[in-house]
Amino acid sequence: MIFRAYHSVIFPDGSIRRLVVIHFDNEGRYSGYHLLKEEEPFVEWIGGTLDLRQ
C-alpha cells in the first residue's frame, strides 16, 4: 500500500476535499482515502491537486 498526501483532491463525483491522504495499491491504483489530521509516518507529501475524475 502506498500513501500520498495532497492539498486538494477532486473525486469522480466532482466533490473536492482538502488535506487528503490517498491510498494506492501496489500497482498504483486508487483504493481509498482519509483526511490528513496530523503528520503521519509512511505518508509521502505530494501537495497540489489530484484529479480522480479521469
Tab-separated table of N, CA, C and O in Angstrom:
chain	number	residue	atom	x	y	z
A	1	MET	N	0.853	-1.176	0.000
A	1	MET	CA	0.000	0.000	0.000
A	1	MET	C	0.896	1.235	0.000
A	1	MET	O	1.906	1.282	0.688
A	2	ILE	N	0.507	2.211	-0.786
A	2	ILE	CA	1.238	3.478	-0.907
A	2	ILE	C	0.319	4.594	-0.438
A	2	ILE	O	-0.863	4.621	-0.802
A	3	PHE	N	0.844	5.507	0.371
A	3	PHE	CA	0.052	6.615	0.899
A	3	PHE	C	0.683	7.933	0.461
A	3	PHE	O	1.869	8.166	0.713
A	4	ARG	N	-0.124	8.794	-0.192
A	4	ARG	CA	0.360	10.094	-0.656
A	4	ARG	C	-0.629	11.175	-0.249
A	4	ARG	O	-1.835	11.012	-0.420
A	5	ALA	N	-0.110	12.288	0.265
A	5	ALA	CA	-0.962	13.381	0.734
A	5	ALA	C	-0.981	14.515	-0.284
A	5	ALA	O	0.047	14.847	-0.887
A	6	TYR	N	-2.162	15.128	-0.440
A	6	TYR	CA	-2.379	16.215	-1.387
A	6	TYR	C	-3.095	17.368	-0.691
A	6	TYR	O	-3.874	17.155	0.234
A	7	HIS	N	-2.844	18.598	-1.186
A	7	HIS	CA	-3.592	19.754	-0.690
A	7	HIS	C	-5.079	19.580	-0.961
A	7	HIS	O	-5.921	19.813	-0.105
A	8	SER	N	-5.403	19.185	-2.202
A	8	SER	CA	-6.804	19.028	-2.625
A	8	SER	C	-6.932	17.789	-3.491
A	8	SER	O	-6.011	17.442	-4.236
A	9	VAL	N	-8.109	17.159	-3.395
A	9	VAL	CA	-8.425	16.026	-4.266
A	9	VAL	C	-9.812	16.252	-4.842
A	9	VAL	O	-10.750	16.585	-4.114
A	10	ILE	N	-9.925	16.084	-6.167
A	10	ILE	CA	-11.220	16.146	-6.841
A	10	ILE	C	-11.636	14.699	-7.102
A	10	ILE	O	-10.959	13.972	-7.826
A	11	PHE	N	-12.742	14.284	-6.496
A	11	PHE	CA	-13.221	12.916	-6.620
A	11	PHE	C	-14.083	12.754	-7.873
A	11	PHE	O	-14.556	13.743	-8.443
A	12	PRO	N	-14.308	11.508	-8.313
A	12	PRO	CA	-15.059	11.281	-9.548
A	12	PRO	C	-16.442	11.938	-9.580
A	12	PRO	O	-16.925	12.296	-10.654
A	13	ASP	N	-17.076	12.136	-8.426
A	13	ASP	CA	-18.392	12.780	-8.407
A	13	ASP	C	-18.307	14.303	-8.434
A	13	ASP	O	-19.310	14.994	-8.366
A	14	GLY	N	-17.073	14.847	-8.521
A	14	GLY	CA	-16.865	16.289	-8.586
A	14	GLY	C	-16.663	16.948	-7.238
A	14	GLY	O	-16.338	18.129	-7.169
A	15	SER	N	-16.841	16.210	-6.152
A	15	SER	CA	-16.621	16.797	-4.823
A	15	SER	C	-15.129	17.028	-4.602
A	15	SER	O	-14.279	16.327	-5.168
A	16	ILE	N	-14.825	18.018	-3.800
A	16	ILE	CA	-13.435	18.377	-3.510
A	16	ILE	C	-13.217	18.288	-2.010
A	16	ILE	O	-14.026	18.773	-1.221
A	17	ARG	N	-12.123	17.657	-1.625
A	17	ARG	CA	-11.741	17.588	-0.219
A	17	ARG	C	-10.324	18.118	-0.085
A	17	ARG	O	-9.515	17.989	-0.992
A	18	ARG	N	-10.044	18.729	1.040
A	18	ARG	CA	-8.737	19.334	1.299
A	18	ARG	C	-7.947	18.506	2.310
A	18	ARG	O	-8.535	17.893	3.206
A	19	LEU	N	-6.633	18.526	2.156
A	19	LEU	CA	-5.704	17.800	3.033
A	19	LEU	C	-6.117	16.339	3.169
A	19	LEU	O	-6.616	15.881	4.187
A	20	VAL	N	-5.880	15.614	2.082
A	20	VAL	CA	-6.328	14.227	1.961
A	20	VAL	C	-5.130	13.312	1.745
A	20	VAL	O	-4.194	13.648	1.018
A	21	VAL	N	-5.164	12.137	2.376
A	21	VAL	CA	-4.194	11.079	2.115
A	21	VAL	C	-4.888	10.054	1.226
A	21	VAL	O	-5.925	9.495	1.588
A	22	ILE	N	-4.329	9.848	0.047
A	22	ILE	CA	-4.877	8.878	-0.899
A	22	ILE	C	-4.128	7.558	-0.733
A	22	ILE	O	-2.905	7.530	-0.620
A	23	HIS	N	-4.883	6.459	-0.731
A	23	HIS	CA	-4.313	5.119	-0.630
A	23	HIS	C	-4.252	4.534	-2.043
A	23	HIS	O	-5.263	4.548	-2.757
A	24	PHE	N	-3.091	4.055	-2.421
A	24	PHE	CA	-2.905	3.390	-3.709
A	24	PHE	C	-2.460	1.963	-3.453
A	24	PHE	O	-1.690	1.711	-2.517
A	25	ASP	N	-2.919	1.025	-4.296
A	25	ASP	CA	-2.415	-0.335	-4.169
A	25	ASP	C	-1.009	-0.388	-4.777
A	25	ASP	O	-0.503	0.623	-5.285
A	26	ASN	N	-0.393	-1.537	-4.749
A	26	ASN	CA	0.990	-1.653	-5.224
A	26	ASN	C	1.136	-1.465	-6.730
A	26	ASN	O	2.238	-1.266	-7.222
A	27	GLU	N	0.022	-1.496	-7.465
A	27	GLU	CA	0.058	-1.223	-8.906
A	27	GLU	C	-0.240	0.236	-9.204
A	27	GLU	O	-0.331	0.624	-10.365
A	28	GLY	N	-0.430	1.050	-8.166
A	28	GLY	CA	-0.665	2.473	-8.353
A	28	GLY	C	-2.119	2.861	-8.558
A	28	GLY	O	-2.409	3.991	-8.929
A	29	ARG	N	-3.052	1.937	-8.309
A	29	ARG	CA	-4.479	2.222	-8.468
A	29	ARG	C	-5.063	2.762	-7.166
A	29	ARG	O	-4.734	2.275	-6.077
A	30	TYR	N	-5.958	3.741	-7.295
A	30	TYR	CA	-6.650	4.326	-6.152
A	30	TYR	C	-7.432	3.242	-5.410
A	30	TYR	O	-8.142	2.449	-6.018
A	31	SER	N	-7.287	3.218	-4.075
A	31	SER	CA	-8.037	2.217	-3.315
A	31	SER	C	-8.751	2.799	-2.094
A	31	SER	O	-9.434	2.066	-1.394
A	32	GLY	N	-8.606	4.096	-1.846
A	32	GLY	CA	-9.297	4.712	-0.719
A	32	GLY	C	-8.620	6.002	-0.301
A	32	GLY	O	-7.649	6.437	-0.917
A	33	TYR	N	-9.141	6.601	0.769
A	33	TYR	CA	-8.568	7.845	1.267
A	33	TYR	C	-8.961	8.057	2.719
A	33	TYR	O	-9.866	7.392	3.241
A	34	HIS	N	-8.262	8.975	3.357
A	34	HIS	CA	-8.676	9.504	4.656
A	34	HIS	C	-8.167	10.933	4.753
A	34	HIS	O	-7.260	11.335	4.022
A	35	LEU	N	-8.771	11.707	5.630
A	35	LEU	CA	-8.365	13.091	5.808
A	35	LEU	C	-7.089	13.154	6.635
A	35	LEU	O	-6.923	12.390	7.592
A	36	LEU	N	-6.213	14.063	6.261
A	36	LEU	CA	-4.956	14.256	6.970
A	36	LEU	C	-5.213	15.191	8.149
A	36	LEU	O	-5.629	16.339	7.969
A	37	LYS	N	-4.992	14.691	9.358
A	37	LYS	CA	-5.245	15.495	10.549
A	37	LYS	C	-3.966	15.906	11.259
A	37	LYS	O	-3.938	16.862	12.009
A	38	GLU	N	-2.908	15.167	11.021
A	38	GLU	CA	-1.599	15.460	11.603
A	38	GLU	C	-0.552	14.730	10.782
A	38	GLU	O	-0.884	13.923	9.920
A	39	GLU	N	0.700	15.023	11.042
A	39	GLU	CA	1.773	14.341	10.327
A	39	GLU	C	1.691	12.848	10.610
A	39	GLU	O	1.458	12.435	11.738
A	40	GLU	N	1.850	12.049	9.539
A	40	GLU	CA	1.739	10.598	9.670
A	40	GLU	C	2.980	9.926	9.106
A	40	GLU	O	3.504	10.355	8.084
A	41	PRO	N	3.439	8.852	9.756
A	41	PRO	CA	4.560	8.104	9.198
A	41	PRO	C	4.142	7.395	7.912
A	41	PRO	O	2.964	7.045	7.733
A	42	PHE	N	5.074	7.211	7.017
A	42	PHE	CA	4.882	6.464	5.776
A	42	PHE	C	3.944	7.150	4.784
A	42	PHE	O	3.435	6.504	3.872
A	43	VAL	N	3.707	8.447	4.954
A	43	VAL	CA	2.898	9.207	4.001
A	43	VAL	C	3.810	10.169	3.256
A	43	VAL	O	4.503	10.975	3.868
A	44	GLU	N	3.819	10.067	1.934
A	44	GLU	CA	4.622	10.958	1.095
A	44	GLU	C	3.800	12.207	0.778
A	44	GLU	O	2.691	12.107	0.258
A	45	TRP	N	4.343	13.380	1.118
A	45	TRP	CA	3.652	14.636	0.836
A	45	TRP	C	3.882	15.006	-0.619
A	45	TRP	O	5.013	15.210	-1.054
A	46	ILE	N	2.814	15.093	-1.416
A	46	ILE	CA	2.910	15.482	-2.820
A	46	ILE	C	2.501	16.951	-2.983
A	46	ILE	O	3.086	17.692	-3.742
A	47	GLY	N	1.454	17.366	-2.253
A	47	GLY	CA	0.931	18.730	-2.392
A	47	GLY	C	0.103	18.843	-3.660
A	47	GLY	O	-0.213	17.854	-4.309
A	48	GLY	N	-0.264	20.040	-4.020
A	48	GLY	CA	-1.025	20.262	-5.251
A	48	GLY	C	-2.400	19.621	-5.211
A	48	GLY	O	-2.939	19.318	-4.149
A	49	THR	N	-2.965	19.411	-6.403
A	49	THR	CA	-4.307	18.854	-6.547
A	49	THR	C	-4.241	17.566	-7.345
A	49	THR	O	-3.621	17.516	-8.407
A	50	LEU	N	-4.897	16.538	-6.848
A	50	LEU	CA	-5.050	15.280	-7.570
A	50	LEU	C	-6.470	15.228	-8.095
A	50	LEU	O	-7.429	15.391	-7.343
A	51	ASP	N	-6.624	14.992	-9.393
A	51	ASP	CA	-7.946	14.914	-10.027
A	51	ASP	C	-8.241	13.450	-10.345
A	51	ASP	O	-7.604	12.860	-11.218
A	52	LEU	N	-9.180	12.854	-9.624
A	52	LEU	CA	-9.526	11.446	-9.827
A	52	LEU	C	-10.673	11.254	-10.821
A	52	LEU	O	-11.163	10.151	-10.988
A	53	ARG	N	-11.101	12.333	-11.490
A	53	ARG	CA	-12.205	12.231	-12.439
A	53	ARG	C	-11.824	11.543	-13.746
A	53	ARG	O	-12.678	11.150	-14.509
A	54	GLN	N	-10.553	11.403	-14.023
A	54	GLN	CA	-10.124	10.827	-15.299
A	54	GLN	C	-10.263	9.329	-15.330
A	54	GLN	O	-10.030	8.632	-14.457
